[in-house]
Short mmCIF file of C-alpha atoms in Angstrom, two decimals:
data_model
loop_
_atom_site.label_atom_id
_atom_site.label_comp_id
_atom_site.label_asym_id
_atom_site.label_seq_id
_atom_site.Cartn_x
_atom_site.Cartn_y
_atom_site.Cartn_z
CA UNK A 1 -23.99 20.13 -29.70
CA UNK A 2 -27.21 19.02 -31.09
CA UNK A 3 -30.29 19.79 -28.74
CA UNK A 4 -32.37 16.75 -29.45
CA UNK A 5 -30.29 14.26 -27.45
CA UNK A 6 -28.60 14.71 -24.22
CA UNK A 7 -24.67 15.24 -23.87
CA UNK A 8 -22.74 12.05 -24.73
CA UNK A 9 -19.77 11.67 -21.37
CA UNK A 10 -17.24 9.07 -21.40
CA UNK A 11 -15.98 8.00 -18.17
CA UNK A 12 -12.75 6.02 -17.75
CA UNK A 13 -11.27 4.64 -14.76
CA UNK A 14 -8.07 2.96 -14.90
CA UNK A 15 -7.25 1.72 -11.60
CA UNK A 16 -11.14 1.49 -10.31
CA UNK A 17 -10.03 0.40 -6.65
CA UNK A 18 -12.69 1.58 -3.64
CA UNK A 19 -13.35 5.20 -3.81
CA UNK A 20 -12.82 5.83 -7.55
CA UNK A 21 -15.41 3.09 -7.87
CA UNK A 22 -17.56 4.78 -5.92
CA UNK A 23 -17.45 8.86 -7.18
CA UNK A 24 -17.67 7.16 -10.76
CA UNK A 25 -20.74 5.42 -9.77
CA UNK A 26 -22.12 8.45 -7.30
CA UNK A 27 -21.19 10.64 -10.11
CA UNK A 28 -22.89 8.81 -13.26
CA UNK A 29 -26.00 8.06 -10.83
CA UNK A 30 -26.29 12.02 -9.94
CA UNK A 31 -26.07 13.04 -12.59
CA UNK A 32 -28.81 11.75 -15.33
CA UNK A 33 -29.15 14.42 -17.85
CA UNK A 34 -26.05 13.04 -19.57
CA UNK A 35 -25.53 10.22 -21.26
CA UNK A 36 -22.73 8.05 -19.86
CA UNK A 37 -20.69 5.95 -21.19
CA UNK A 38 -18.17 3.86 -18.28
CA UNK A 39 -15.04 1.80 -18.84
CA UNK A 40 -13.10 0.64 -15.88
CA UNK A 41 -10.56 -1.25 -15.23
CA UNK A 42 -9.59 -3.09 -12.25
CA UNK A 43 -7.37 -2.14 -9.50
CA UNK A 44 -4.82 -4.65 -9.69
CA UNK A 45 -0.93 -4.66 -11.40
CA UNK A 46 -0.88 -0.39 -10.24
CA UNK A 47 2.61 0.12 -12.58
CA UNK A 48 1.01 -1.48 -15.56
CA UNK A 49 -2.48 -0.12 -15.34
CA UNK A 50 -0.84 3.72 -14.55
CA UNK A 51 1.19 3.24 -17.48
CA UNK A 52 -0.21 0.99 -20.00
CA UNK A 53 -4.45 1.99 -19.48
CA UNK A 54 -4.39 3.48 -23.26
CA UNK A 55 -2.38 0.38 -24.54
CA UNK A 56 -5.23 -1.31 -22.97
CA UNK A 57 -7.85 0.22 -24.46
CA UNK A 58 -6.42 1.04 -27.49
CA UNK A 59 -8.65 -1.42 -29.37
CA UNK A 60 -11.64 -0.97 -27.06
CA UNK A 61 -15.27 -0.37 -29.35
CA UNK A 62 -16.29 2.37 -27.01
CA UNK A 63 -13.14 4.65 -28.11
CA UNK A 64 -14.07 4.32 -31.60
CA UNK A 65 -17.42 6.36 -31.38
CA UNK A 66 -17.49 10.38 -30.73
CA UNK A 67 -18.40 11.91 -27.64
CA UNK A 68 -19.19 15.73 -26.23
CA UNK A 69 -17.15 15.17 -23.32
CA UNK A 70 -14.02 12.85 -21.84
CA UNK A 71 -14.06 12.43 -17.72
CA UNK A 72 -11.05 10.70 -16.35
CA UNK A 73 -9.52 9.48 -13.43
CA UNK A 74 -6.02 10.51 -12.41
CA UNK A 75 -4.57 7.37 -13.43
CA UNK A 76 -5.63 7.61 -16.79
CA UNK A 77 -2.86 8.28 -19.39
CA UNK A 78 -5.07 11.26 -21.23
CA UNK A 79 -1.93 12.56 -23.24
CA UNK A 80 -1.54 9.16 -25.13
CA UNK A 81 -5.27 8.32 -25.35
CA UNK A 82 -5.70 11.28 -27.16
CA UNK A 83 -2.86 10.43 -29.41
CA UNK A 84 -4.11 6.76 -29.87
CA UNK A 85 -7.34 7.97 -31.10
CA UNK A 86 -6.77 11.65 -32.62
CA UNK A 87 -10.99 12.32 -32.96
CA UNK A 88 -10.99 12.75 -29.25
CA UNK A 89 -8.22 15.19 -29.36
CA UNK A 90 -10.10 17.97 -29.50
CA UNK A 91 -13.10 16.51 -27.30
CA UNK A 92 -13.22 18.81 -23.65
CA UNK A 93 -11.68 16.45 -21.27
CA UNK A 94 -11.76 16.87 -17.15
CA UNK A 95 -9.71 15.11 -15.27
CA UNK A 96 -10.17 14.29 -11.55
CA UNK A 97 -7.65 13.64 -9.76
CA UNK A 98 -8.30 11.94 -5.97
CA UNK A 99 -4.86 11.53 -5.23
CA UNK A 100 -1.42 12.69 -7.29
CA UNK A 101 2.07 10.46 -7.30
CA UNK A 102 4.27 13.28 -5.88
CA UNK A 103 2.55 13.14 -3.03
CA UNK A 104 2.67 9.76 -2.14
CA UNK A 105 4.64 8.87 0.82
CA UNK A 106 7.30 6.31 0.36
CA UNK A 107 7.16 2.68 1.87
CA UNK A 108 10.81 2.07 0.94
CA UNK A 109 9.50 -1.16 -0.52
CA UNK A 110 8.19 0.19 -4.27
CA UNK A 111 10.50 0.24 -7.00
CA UNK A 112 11.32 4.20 -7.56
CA UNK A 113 10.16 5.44 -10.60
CA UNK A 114 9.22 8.50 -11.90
CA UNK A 115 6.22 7.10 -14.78
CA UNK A 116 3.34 7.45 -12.41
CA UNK A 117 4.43 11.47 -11.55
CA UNK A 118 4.79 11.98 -15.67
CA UNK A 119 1.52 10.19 -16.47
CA UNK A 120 -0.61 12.45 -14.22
CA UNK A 121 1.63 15.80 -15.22
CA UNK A 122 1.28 14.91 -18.86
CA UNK A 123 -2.72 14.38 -18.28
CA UNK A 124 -3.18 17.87 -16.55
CA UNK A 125 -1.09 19.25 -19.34
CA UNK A 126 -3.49 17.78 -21.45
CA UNK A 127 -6.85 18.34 -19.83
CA UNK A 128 -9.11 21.66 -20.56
CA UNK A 129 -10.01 20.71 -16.36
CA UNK A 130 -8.58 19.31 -13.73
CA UNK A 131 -10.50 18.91 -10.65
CA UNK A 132 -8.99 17.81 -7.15
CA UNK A 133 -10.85 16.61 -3.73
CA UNK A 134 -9.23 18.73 -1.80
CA UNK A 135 -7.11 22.34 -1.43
CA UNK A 136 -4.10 19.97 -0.05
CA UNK A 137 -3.61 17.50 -3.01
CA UNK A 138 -4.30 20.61 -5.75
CA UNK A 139 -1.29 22.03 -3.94
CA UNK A 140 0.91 18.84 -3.45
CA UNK A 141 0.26 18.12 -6.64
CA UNK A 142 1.32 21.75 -8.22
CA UNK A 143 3.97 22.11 -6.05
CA UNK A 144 5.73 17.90 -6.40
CA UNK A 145 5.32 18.81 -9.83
CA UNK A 146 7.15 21.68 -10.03
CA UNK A 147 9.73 20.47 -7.88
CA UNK A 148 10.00 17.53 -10.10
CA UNK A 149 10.35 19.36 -13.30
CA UNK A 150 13.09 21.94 -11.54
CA UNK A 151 15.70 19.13 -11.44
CA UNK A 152 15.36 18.46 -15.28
CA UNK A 153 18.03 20.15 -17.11
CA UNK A 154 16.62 22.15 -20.17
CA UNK A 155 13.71 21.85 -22.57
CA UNK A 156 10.87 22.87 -20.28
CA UNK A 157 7.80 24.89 -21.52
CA UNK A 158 7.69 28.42 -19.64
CA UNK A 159 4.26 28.81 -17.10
CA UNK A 160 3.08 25.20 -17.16
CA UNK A 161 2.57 24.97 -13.69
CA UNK A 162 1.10 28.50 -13.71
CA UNK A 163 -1.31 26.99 -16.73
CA UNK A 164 -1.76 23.95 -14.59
CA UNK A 165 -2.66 25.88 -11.60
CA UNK A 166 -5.58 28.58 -13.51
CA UNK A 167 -7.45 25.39 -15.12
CA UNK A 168 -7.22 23.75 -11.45
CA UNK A 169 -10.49 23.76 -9.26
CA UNK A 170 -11.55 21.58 -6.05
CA UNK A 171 -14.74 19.62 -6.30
CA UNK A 172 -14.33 16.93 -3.37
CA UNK A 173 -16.24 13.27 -3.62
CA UNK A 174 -19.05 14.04 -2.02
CA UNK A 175 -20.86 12.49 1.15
CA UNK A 176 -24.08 10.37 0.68
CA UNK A 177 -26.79 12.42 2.16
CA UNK A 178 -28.12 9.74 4.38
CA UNK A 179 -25.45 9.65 6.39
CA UNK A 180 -26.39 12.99 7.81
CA UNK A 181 -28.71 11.76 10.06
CA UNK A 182 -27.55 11.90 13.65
CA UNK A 183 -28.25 14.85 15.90
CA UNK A 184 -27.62 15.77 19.27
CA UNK A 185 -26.14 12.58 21.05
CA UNK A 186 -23.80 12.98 23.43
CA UNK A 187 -20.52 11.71 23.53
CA UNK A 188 -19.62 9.46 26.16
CA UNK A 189 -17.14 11.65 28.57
CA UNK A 190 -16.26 8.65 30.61
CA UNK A 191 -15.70 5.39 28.21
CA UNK A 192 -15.79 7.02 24.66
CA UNK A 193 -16.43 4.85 21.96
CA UNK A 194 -13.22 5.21 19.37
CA UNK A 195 -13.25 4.20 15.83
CA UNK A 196 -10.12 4.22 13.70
CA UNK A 197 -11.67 3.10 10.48
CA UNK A 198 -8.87 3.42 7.87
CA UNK A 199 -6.77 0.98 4.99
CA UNK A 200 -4.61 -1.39 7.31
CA UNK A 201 -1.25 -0.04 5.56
CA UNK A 202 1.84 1.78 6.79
CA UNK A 203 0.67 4.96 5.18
CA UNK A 204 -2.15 5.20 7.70
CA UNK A 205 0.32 4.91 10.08
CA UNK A 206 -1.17 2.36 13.03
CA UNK A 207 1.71 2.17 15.07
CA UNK A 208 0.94 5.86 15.65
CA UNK A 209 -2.81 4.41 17.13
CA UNK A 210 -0.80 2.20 19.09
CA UNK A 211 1.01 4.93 20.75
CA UNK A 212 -1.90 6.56 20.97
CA UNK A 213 -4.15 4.21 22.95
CA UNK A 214 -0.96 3.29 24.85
CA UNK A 215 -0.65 6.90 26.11
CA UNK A 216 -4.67 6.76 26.74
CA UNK A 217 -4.55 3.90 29.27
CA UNK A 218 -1.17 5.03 30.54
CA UNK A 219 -3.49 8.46 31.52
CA UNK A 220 -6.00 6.19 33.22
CA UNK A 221 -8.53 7.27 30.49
CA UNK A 222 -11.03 4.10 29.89
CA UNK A 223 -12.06 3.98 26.32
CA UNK A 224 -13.70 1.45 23.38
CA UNK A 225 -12.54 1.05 20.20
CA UNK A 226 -12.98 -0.73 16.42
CA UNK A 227 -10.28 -0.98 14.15
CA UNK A 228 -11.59 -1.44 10.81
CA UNK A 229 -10.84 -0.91 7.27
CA UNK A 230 -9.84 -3.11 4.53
CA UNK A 231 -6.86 -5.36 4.72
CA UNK A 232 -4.28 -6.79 2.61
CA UNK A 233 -2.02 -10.17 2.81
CA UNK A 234 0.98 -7.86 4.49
CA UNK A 235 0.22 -5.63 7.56
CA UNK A 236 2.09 -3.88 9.47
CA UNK A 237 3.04 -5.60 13.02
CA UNK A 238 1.48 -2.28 14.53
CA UNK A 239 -1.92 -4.19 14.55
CA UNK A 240 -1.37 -7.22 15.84
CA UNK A 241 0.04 -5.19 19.35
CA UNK A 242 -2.77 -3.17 19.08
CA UNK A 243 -4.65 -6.22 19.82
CA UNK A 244 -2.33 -7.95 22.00
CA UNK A 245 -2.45 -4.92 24.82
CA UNK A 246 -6.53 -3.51 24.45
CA UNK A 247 -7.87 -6.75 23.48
CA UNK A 248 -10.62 -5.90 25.97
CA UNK A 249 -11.35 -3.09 24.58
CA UNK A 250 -12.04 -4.48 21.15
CA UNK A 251 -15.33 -4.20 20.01
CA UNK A 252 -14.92 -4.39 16.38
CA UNK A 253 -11.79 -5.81 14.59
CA UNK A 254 -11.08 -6.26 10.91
CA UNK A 255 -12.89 -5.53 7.54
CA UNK A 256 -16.77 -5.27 7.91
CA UNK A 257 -18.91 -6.85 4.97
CA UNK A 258 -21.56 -5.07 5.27
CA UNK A 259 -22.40 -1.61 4.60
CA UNK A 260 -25.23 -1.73 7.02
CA UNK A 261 -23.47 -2.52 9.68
CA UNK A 262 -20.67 -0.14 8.80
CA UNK A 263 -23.15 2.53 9.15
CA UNK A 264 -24.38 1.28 12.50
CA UNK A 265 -20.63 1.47 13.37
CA UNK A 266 -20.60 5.30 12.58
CA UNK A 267 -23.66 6.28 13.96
CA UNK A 268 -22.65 4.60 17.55
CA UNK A 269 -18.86 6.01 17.70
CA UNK A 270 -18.33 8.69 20.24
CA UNK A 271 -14.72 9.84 18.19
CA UNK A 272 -13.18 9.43 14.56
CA UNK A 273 -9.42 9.04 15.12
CA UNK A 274 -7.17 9.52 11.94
CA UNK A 275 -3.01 8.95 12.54
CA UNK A 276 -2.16 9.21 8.70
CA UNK A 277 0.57 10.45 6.87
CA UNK A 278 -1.16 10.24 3.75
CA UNK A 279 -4.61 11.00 2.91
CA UNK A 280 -5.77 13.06 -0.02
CA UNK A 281 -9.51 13.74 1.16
CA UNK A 282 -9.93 11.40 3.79
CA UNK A 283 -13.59 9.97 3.50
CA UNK A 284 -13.89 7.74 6.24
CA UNK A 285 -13.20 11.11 8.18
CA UNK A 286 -16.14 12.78 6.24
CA UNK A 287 -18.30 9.74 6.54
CA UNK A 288 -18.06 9.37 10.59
CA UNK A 289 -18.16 13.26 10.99
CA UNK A 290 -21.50 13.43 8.77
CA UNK A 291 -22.79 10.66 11.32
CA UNK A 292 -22.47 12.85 14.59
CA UNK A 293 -19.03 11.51 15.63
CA UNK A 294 -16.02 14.45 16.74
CA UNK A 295 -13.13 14.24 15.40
CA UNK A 296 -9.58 13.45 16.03
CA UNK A 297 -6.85 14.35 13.57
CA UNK A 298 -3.39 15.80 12.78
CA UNK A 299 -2.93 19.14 12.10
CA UNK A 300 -1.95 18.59 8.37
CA UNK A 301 -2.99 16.88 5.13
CA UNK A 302 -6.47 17.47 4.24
CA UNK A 303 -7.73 17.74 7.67
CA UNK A 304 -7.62 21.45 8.35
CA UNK A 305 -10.39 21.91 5.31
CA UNK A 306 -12.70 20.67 7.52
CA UNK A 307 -11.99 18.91 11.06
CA UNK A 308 -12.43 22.21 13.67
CA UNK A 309 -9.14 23.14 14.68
CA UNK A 310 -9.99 22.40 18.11
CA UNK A 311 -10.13 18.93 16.87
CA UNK A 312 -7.02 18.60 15.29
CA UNK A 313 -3.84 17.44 17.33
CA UNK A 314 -0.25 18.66 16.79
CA UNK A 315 1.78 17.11 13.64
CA UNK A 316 4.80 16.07 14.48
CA UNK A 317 5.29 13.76 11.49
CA UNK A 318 9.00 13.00 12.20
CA UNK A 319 7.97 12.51 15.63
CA UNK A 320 5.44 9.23 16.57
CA UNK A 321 5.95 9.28 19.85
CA UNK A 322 5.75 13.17 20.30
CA UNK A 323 2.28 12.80 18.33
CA UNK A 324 0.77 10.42 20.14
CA UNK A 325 1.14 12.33 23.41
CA UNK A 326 -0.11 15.40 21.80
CA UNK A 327 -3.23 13.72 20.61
CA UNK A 328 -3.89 11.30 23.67
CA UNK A 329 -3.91 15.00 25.09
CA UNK A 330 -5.96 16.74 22.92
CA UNK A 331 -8.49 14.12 23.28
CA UNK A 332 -8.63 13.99 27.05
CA UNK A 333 -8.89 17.87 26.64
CA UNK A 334 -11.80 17.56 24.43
CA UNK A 335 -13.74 15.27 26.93
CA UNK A 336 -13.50 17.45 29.71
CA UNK A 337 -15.40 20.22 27.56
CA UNK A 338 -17.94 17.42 25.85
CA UNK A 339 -18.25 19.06 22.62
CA UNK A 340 -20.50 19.01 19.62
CA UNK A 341 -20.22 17.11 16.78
CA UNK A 342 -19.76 19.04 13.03
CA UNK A 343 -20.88 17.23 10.22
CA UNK A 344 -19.50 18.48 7.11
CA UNK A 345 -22.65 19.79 5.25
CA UNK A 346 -20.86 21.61 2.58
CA UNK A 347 -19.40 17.43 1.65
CA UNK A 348 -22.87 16.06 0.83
CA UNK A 349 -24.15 14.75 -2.09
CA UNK A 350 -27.18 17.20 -2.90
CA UNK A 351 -25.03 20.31 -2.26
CA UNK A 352 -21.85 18.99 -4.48
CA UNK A 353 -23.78 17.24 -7.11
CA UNK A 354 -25.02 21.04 -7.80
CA UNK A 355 -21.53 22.13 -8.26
CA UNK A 356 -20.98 18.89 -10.73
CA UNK A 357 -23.50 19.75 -13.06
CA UNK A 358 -22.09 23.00 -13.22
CA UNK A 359 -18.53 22.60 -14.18
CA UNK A 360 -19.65 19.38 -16.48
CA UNK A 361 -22.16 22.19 -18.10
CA UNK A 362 -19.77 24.56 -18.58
CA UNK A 363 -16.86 22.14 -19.77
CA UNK A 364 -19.72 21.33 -22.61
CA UNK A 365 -19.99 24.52 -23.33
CA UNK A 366 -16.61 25.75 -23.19
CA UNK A 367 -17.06 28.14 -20.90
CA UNK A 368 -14.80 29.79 -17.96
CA UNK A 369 -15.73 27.86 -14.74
CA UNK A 370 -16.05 29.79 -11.51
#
């Protein structure tokens, strides 16, 4: 690699929706002694652009030049991009994956299909790194994958998960400093201020709030709360009772356009309540813990990496109901003792951007990353 210029990194996104956006961007920004080149698509048609990205690209300019280094998203088809343009083939590649298809839970509305899980197991076949947010989606990712390839009848290569598994390391999208800027406020014992600040979709499971907040008042425990997050044209009918039965205790509803007042929003919440079933990292978490707020979770998913585990209520994922009690519980629990905040320090930005440079570094170089 000549010395007189600084590395060349291409960067490809394939479904750019919200928080790949934003680690591409956090990631090219942090980073400025290489020399970045971007391509993104956007995150719209999600069968086509998992499956057809390298079609898409296949006459893009950008491919056609050389670069020290590819850096791809987990939707990214890396297998056939390297075959579509054979003098990248041999270029490092890392791919990050923030979320993995055997992992997803099911809506019972997509069309099955088992494309998505082969595009990102053929792209960690085919990556020299692959780098995950968290512990849990390495692991539901190695182990969906192995499952998956254990109901295919012959023809498989012996120790690819194993291979998988030793080129595997967890670098999670990091937290923007700033946000770390609370200390020492109390929460409010008596009326805490709630925020459930998640996607308005099934996988974030809402009617599990609503069971929450249900068993809250039914305890006689006053509280506030904003429900926000983005929204699509279909939600589930979980929200609209959620608003039907604490409409008085509504103090923020619905997508917020600003990021200023979004960060107003964290900073003033008392508690960060999560019900999902799915979440690979779970940033809004990260974001409203760095601000000073506690805490509320389920014992599972990527949670126990770094909510206290006297913050984290029972999972009873077949159970709603039995959850909802267990957390309404926990929380009342919690209030009684008024504990501190813990904002994730090991999450933000100037202490993972460190950890960046070095596994980008050593990709360059070819060398073993520890």
């Amino acid at each position: 690699m000549p010395s007189n210029r600084p590395p060349r990194i291409l960067l490809l996104s394939a479904y750019d929706a919200g928080s790949h956006r934003r680690w591409r961007e956090q990631l090219v920004a942090s980073q400025p002694d290489f020399q970045w080149q971007v391509l993104a698509l956007p995150p719209r048609f999600f069968r086509w652009r998992i499956r057809g990205n390298a079609l898409t690209w296949l006459q893009e300019p950008a491919l056609k030049a050389s670069y020290d280094l590819l850096v791809v998203t987990s939707m990214v088809d890396l297998a056939s991009l390297r075959g579509f343009h054979p003098h990248l083939a041999h270029t490092p590649a890392i791919l990050y994956m923030h979320e993995n298809q055997f992992a997803y839970p099911d809506s019972g509305r997509q069309h099955s299909s088992a494309e998505p899980r082969i595009v990102n197991l053929y792209s960690a076949v085919s990556a020299d790194l692959v780098l995950f947010n968290s512990a849990w989606n390495r692991n539901s990712f190695l182990d969906g994958a192995y499952q998956f390839l254990d109901k295919m009848p012959d023809g498989l290569p012996d120790g690819l998960i194993s291979s998988i598994r030793e080129k595997s390391r967890v670098i999670p999208v990091p937290i923007e400093d700033r946000l770390f800027i609370r200390t020492g406020s109390a929460v409010n014992t008596r009326c805490p201020y709630l925020l459930w600040n998640h996607r308005w979709e099934y996988d974030k499971a809402p009617d599990r709030l609503l069971l929450m907040l249900d068993a809250l008042a039914a305890a006689g425990q006053d509280f506030r709360i904003s429900v926000v997050g983005e929204q699509f044209r279909n939600q589930p009918e979980a929200f609209n009772l959620i608003h039907q039965r604490h409409r008085q205790r509504i103090v923020n509803w619905g997508y917020l356009q600003s990021r200023a007042d979004y960060d107003r929003l964290l900073a003033e919440a008392d508690v960060a309540i999560s019900t999902a079933l799915h979440d690979f990292q779970g940033l809004s978490m990260l974001e409203a813990m760095a601000s000073g707020c506690m805490a509320l979770a389920p014992d599972r998913l990527a949670y126990p990496e770094y909510v206290p585990q006297a913050q984290r209520y029972a999972s009873h994922a077949d159970n709603p109901a039995a959850e909802a009690e267990a957390a309404a519980r926990l929380l009342c629990q919690l209030l009684q003792q008024s504990p501190e905040p813990c904002p994730p320090h090991a999450w933000r930005l100037s202490e993972l951007q460190k950890k960046y440079y070095k596994v980008i570094s050593a990709t360059l170089d070819r060398l073993t990353v520890s």
